[in-house]
PDB file of C-alpha atoms in Angstrom:
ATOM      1  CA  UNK A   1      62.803 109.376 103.192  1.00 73.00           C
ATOM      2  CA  UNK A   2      61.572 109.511  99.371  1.00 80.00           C
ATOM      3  CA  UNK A   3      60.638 112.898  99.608  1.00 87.00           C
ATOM      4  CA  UNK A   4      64.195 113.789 100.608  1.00 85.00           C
ATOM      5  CA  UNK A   5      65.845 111.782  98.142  1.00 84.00           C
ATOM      6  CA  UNK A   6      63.576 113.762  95.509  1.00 88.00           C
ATOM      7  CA  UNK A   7      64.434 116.825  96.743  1.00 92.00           C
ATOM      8  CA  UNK A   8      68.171 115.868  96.438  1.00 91.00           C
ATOM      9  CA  UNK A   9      68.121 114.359  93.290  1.00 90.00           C
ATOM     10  CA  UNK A  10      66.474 117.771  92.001  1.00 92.00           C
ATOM     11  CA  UNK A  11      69.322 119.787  93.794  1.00 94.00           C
ATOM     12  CA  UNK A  12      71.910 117.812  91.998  1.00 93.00           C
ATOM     13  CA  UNK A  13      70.180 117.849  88.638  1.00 92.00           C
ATOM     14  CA  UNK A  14      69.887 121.922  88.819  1.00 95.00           C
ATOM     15  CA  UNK A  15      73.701 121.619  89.303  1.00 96.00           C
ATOM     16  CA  UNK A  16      74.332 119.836  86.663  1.00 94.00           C
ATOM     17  CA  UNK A  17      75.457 116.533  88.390  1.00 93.00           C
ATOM     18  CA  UNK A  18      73.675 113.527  87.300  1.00 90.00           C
ATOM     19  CA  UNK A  19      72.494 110.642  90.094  1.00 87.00           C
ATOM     20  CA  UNK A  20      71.688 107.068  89.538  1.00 83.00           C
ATOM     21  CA  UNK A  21      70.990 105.681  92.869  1.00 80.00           C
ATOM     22  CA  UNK A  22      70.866 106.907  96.569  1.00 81.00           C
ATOM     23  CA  UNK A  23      72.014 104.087  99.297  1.00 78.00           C
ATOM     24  CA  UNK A  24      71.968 104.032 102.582  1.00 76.00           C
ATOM     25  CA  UNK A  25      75.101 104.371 104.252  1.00 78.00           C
ATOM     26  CA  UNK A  26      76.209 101.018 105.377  1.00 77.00           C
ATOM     27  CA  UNK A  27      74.947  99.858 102.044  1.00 78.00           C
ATOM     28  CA  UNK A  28      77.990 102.786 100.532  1.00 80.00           C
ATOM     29  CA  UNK A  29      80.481 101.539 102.859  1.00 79.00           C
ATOM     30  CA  UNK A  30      79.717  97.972 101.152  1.00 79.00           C
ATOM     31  CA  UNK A  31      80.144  99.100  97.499  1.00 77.00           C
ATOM     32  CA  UNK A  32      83.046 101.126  98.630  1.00 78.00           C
ATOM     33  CA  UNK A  33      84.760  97.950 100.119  1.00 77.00           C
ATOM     34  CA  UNK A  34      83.939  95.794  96.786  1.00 76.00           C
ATOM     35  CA  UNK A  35      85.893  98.560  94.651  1.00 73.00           C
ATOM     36  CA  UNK A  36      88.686  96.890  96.671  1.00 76.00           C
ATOM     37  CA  UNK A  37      87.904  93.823  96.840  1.00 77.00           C
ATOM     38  CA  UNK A  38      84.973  91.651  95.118  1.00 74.00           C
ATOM     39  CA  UNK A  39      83.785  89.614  96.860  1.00 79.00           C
ATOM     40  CA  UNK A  40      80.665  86.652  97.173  1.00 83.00           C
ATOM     41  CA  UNK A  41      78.479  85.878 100.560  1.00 86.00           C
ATOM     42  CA  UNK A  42      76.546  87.429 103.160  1.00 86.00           C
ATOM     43  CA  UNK A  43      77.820  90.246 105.202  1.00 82.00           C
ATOM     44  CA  UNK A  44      76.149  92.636 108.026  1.00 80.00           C
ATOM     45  CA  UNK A  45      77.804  96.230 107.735  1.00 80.00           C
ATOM     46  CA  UNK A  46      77.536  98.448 111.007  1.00 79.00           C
ATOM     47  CA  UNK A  47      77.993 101.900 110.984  1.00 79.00           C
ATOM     48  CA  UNK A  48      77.772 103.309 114.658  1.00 76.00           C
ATOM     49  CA  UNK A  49      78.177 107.290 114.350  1.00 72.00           C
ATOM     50  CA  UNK A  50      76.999 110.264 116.820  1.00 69.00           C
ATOM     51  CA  UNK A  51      73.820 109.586 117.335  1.00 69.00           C
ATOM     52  CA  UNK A  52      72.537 106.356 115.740  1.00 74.00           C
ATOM     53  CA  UNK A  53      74.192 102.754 114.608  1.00 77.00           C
ATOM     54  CA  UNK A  54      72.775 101.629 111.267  1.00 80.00           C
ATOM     55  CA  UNK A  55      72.885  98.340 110.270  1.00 81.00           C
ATOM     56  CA  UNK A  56      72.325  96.553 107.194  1.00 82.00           C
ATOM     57  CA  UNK A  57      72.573  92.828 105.718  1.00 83.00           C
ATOM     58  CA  UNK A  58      73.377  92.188 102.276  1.00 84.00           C
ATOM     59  CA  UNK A  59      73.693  89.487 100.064  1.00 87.00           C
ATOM     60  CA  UNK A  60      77.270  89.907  97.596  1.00 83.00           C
ATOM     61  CA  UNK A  61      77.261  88.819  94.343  1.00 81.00           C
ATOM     62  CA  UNK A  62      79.089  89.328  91.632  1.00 78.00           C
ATOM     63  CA  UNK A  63      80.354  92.769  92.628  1.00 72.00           C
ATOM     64  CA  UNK A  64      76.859  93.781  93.620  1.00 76.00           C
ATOM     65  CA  UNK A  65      75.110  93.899  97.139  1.00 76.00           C
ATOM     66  CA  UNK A  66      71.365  92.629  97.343  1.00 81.00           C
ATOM     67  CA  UNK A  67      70.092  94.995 100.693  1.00 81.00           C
ATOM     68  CA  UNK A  68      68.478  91.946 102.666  1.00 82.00           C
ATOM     69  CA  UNK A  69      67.285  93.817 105.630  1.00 80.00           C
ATOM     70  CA  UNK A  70      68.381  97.581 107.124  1.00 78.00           C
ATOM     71  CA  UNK A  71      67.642  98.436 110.840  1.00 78.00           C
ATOM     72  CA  UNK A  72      68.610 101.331 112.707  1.00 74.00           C
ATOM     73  CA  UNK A  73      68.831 102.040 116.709  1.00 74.00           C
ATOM     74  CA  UNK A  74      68.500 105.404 118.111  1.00 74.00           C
ATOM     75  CA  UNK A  75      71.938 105.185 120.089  1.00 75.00           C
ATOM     76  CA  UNK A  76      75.578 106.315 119.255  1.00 78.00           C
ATOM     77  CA  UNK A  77      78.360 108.197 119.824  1.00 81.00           C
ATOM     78  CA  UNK A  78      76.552 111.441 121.468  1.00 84.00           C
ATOM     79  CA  UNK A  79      75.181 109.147 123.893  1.00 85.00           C
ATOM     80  CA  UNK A  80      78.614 108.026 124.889  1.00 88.00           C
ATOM     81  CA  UNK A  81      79.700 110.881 125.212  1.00 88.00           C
ATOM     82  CA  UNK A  82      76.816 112.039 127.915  1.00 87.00           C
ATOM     83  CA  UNK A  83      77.557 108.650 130.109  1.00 90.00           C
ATOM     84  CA  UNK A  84      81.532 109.474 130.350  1.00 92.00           C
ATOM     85  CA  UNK A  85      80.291 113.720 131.399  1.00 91.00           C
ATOM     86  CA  UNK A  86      77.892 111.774 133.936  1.00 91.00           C
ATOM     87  CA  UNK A  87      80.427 109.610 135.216  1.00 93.00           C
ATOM     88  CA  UNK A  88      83.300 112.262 135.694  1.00 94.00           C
ATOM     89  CA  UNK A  89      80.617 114.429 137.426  1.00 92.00           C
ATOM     90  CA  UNK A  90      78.980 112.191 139.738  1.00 93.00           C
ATOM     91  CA  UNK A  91      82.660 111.389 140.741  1.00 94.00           C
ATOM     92  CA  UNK A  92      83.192 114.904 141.238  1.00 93.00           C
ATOM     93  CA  UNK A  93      79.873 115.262 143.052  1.00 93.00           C
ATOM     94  CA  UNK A  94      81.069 112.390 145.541  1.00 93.00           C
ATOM     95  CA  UNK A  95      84.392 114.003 146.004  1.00 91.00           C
ATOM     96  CA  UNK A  96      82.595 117.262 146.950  1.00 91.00           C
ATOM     97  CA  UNK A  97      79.632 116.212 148.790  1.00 89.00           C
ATOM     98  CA  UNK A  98      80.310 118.374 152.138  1.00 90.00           C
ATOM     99  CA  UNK A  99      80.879 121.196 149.421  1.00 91.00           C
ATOM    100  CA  UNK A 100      78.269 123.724 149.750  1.00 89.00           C
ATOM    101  CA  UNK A 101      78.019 124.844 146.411  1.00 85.00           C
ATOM    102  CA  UNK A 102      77.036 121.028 145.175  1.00 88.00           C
ATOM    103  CA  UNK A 103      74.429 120.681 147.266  1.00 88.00           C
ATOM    104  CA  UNK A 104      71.306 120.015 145.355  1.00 87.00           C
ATOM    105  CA  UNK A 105      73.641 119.419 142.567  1.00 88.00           C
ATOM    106  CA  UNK A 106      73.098 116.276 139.806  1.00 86.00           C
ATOM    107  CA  UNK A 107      74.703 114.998 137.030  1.00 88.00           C
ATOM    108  CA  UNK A 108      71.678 116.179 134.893  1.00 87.00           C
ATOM    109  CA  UNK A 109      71.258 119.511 136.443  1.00 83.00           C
ATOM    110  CA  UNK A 110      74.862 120.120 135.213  1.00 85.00           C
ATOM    111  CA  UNK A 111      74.730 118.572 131.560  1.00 84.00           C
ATOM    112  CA  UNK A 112      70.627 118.690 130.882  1.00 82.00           C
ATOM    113  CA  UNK A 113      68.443 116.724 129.744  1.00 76.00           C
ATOM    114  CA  UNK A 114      65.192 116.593 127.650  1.00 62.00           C
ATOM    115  CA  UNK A 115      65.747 119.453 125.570  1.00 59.00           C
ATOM    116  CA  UNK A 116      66.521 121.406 128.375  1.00 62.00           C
ATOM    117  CA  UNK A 117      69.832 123.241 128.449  1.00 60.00           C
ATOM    118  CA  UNK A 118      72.810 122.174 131.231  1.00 72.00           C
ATOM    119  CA  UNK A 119      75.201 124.661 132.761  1.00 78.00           C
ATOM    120  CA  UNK A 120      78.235 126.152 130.253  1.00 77.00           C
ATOM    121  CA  UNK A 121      80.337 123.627 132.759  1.00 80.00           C
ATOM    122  CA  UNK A 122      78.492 120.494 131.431  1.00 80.00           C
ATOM    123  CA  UNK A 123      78.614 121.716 127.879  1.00 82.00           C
ATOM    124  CA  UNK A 124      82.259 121.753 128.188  1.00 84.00           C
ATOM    125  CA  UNK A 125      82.480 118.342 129.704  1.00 87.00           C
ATOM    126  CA  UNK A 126      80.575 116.752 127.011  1.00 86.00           C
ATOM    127  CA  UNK A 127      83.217 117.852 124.421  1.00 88.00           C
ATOM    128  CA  UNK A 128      86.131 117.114 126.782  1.00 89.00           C
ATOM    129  CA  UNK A 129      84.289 113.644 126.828  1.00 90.00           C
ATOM    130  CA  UNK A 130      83.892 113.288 123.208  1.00 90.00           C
ATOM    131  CA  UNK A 131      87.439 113.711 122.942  1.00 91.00           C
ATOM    132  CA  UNK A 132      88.198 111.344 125.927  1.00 92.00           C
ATOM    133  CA  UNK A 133      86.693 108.572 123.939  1.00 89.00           C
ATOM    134  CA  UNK A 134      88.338 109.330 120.684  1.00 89.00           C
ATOM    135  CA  UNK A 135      91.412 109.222 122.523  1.00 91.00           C
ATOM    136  CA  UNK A 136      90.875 105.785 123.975  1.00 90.00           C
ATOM    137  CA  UNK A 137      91.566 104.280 120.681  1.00 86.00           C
ATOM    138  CA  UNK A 138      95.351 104.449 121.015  1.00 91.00           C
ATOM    139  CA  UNK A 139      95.397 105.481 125.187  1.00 94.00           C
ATOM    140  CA  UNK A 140      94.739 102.811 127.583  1.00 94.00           C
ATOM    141  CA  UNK A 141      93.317 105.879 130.374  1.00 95.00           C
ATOM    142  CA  UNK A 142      92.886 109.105 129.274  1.00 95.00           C
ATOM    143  CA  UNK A 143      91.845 112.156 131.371  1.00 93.00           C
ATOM    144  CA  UNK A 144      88.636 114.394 131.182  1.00 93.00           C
ATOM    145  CA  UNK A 145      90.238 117.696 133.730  1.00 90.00           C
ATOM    146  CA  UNK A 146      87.857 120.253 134.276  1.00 87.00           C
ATOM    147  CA  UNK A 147      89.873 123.563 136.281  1.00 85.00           C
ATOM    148  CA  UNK A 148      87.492 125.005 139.015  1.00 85.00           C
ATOM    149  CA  UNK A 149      84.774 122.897 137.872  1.00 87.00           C
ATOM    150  CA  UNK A 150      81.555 124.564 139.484  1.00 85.00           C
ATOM    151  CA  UNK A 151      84.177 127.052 141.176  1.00 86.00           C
ATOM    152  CA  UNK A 152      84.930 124.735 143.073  1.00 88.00           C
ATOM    153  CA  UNK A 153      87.886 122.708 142.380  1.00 89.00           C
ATOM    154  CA  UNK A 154      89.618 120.929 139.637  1.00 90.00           C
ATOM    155  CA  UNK A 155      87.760 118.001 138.326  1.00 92.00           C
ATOM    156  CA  UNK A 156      89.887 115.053 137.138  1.00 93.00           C
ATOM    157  CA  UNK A 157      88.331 111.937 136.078  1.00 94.00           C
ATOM    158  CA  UNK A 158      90.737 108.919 134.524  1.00 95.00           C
ATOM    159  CA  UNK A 159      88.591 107.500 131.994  1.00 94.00           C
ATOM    160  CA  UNK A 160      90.120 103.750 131.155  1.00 94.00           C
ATOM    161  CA  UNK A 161      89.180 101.507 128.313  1.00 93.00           C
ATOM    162  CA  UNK A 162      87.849  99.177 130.944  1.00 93.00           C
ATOM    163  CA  UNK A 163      85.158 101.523 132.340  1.00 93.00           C
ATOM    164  CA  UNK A 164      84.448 102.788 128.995  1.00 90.00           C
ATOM    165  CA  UNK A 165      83.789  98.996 128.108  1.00 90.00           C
ATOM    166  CA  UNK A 166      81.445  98.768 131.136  1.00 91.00           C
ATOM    167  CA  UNK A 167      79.564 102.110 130.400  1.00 88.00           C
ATOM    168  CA  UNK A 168      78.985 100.881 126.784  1.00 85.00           C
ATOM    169  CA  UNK A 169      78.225  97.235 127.651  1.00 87.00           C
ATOM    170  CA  UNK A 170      74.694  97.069 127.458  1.00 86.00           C
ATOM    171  CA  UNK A 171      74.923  99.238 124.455  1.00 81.00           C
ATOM    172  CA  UNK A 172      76.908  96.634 122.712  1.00 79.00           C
ATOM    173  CA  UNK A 173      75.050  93.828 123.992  1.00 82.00           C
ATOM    174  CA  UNK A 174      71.475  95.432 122.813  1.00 79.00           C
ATOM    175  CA  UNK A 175      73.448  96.203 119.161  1.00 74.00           C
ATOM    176  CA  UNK A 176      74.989  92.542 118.368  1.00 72.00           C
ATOM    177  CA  UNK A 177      71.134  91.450 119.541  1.00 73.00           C
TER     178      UNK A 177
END
C-alpha cells in the first residue's frame, strides 16, 4: 500500500540509505533475472510463497520490465501445509475409529480453524507437514510420524509426490486460470 511504502521510504531515509523505487516482488525477481540475462518479450513471473501466489505480467525491453498487469490469490504454501496435517489425521482418525479417545474427534478439532486454536498435537503436525512438502522436492514419499499421537498410537502417514499432486490440483488448476 502507498502509505506503507511512505513509511518505508522514511525509515530508510532516517538511516541514511537512499531508495529510488519499491516493486513488487515478482516484478524484483524479473529485474533480478535481467542482471543475468537481458532479455526482450513478454513474460508472467509467479511467486507462490506461504500464504499467497503473486503474479505479475510484464513487458521486457531493453533491460527494463513494463508491469502489464499484477494479481494476487489468497492461497500458498501455509495452506498446503494444513491439507497434508488433514490428510495424515483423517488417516489416523480412520485407523482409530473403534478408539475411544477419537471419538468425536476431526481433523479441524485437532489443527483449528477460523482463528481458533487446534490441539499442541495439530500444531506439531502442521510443521512436520511443512517439512514433508519441502522434502518432496528431492524424495519421491516422505513420512509425516507423529509418536503417541492423541496418546494413542504412533501416527505414520507416507506422503508421495502423487497425492501431494492431487491435494494441490485444484490449487494449480485455479492458479494457471
Amino acid at each position: 500500500p502507498p502509505a506503507a511504502r511512505r513509511d518505508l521510504g522514511e525509515a530508510f531515509r532516517l538511516a541514511g540509505i537512499e531508495v529510488s523505487h519499491f516493486f513488487f516482488e515478482p516484478i524484483a525477481a524479473i529485474y533480478a533475472g535481467l542482471v543475468a540475462e537481458p532479455v526482450s518479450g513478454v513474460a508472467a513471473v509467479f511467486d507462490w510463497g506461504g500464504g499467497s501466489l503473486d503474479i505479475a505480467t510484464v513487458q521486457l525491453r531493453d533491460g527494463v520490465a513494463l508491469t502489464r498487469q499484477v494479481d494476487g490469490w489468497h492461497r500458498g504454501g501455509t495452506h498446503f501445509d494444513r491439507m497434508i496435517a488433514e490428510q495424515a489425521v483423517t488417516d489416523f482418525l480412520n485407523r482409530n475409529r473403534e478408539h475411544p479417545a477419537t471419538r468425536g474427534v476431526t481433523a479441524e478439532t485437532v489443527l483449528g480453524r477460523d482463528g481458533m486454536p487446534g490441539m499442541q498435537a495439530g500444531r506439531a503436525l502442521r510443521l512436520q507437514a511443512q517439512d514433508a512438502k519441502e522434502r518432496l522436492a528431492r524424495d519421491a514419499e516422505v513420512p509425516v510420524t507423529a509418536l503417541r499421537f492423541l496418546g494413542i498410537a504412533a501416527l505414520n502417514y507416507a506422503l508421495s509426490r502423487a497425492v501431494f499432486s492431487d491435494l494441490i490440483a485444484t490449487d494449480l488448476a485455479g492458479a494457471m486460470a
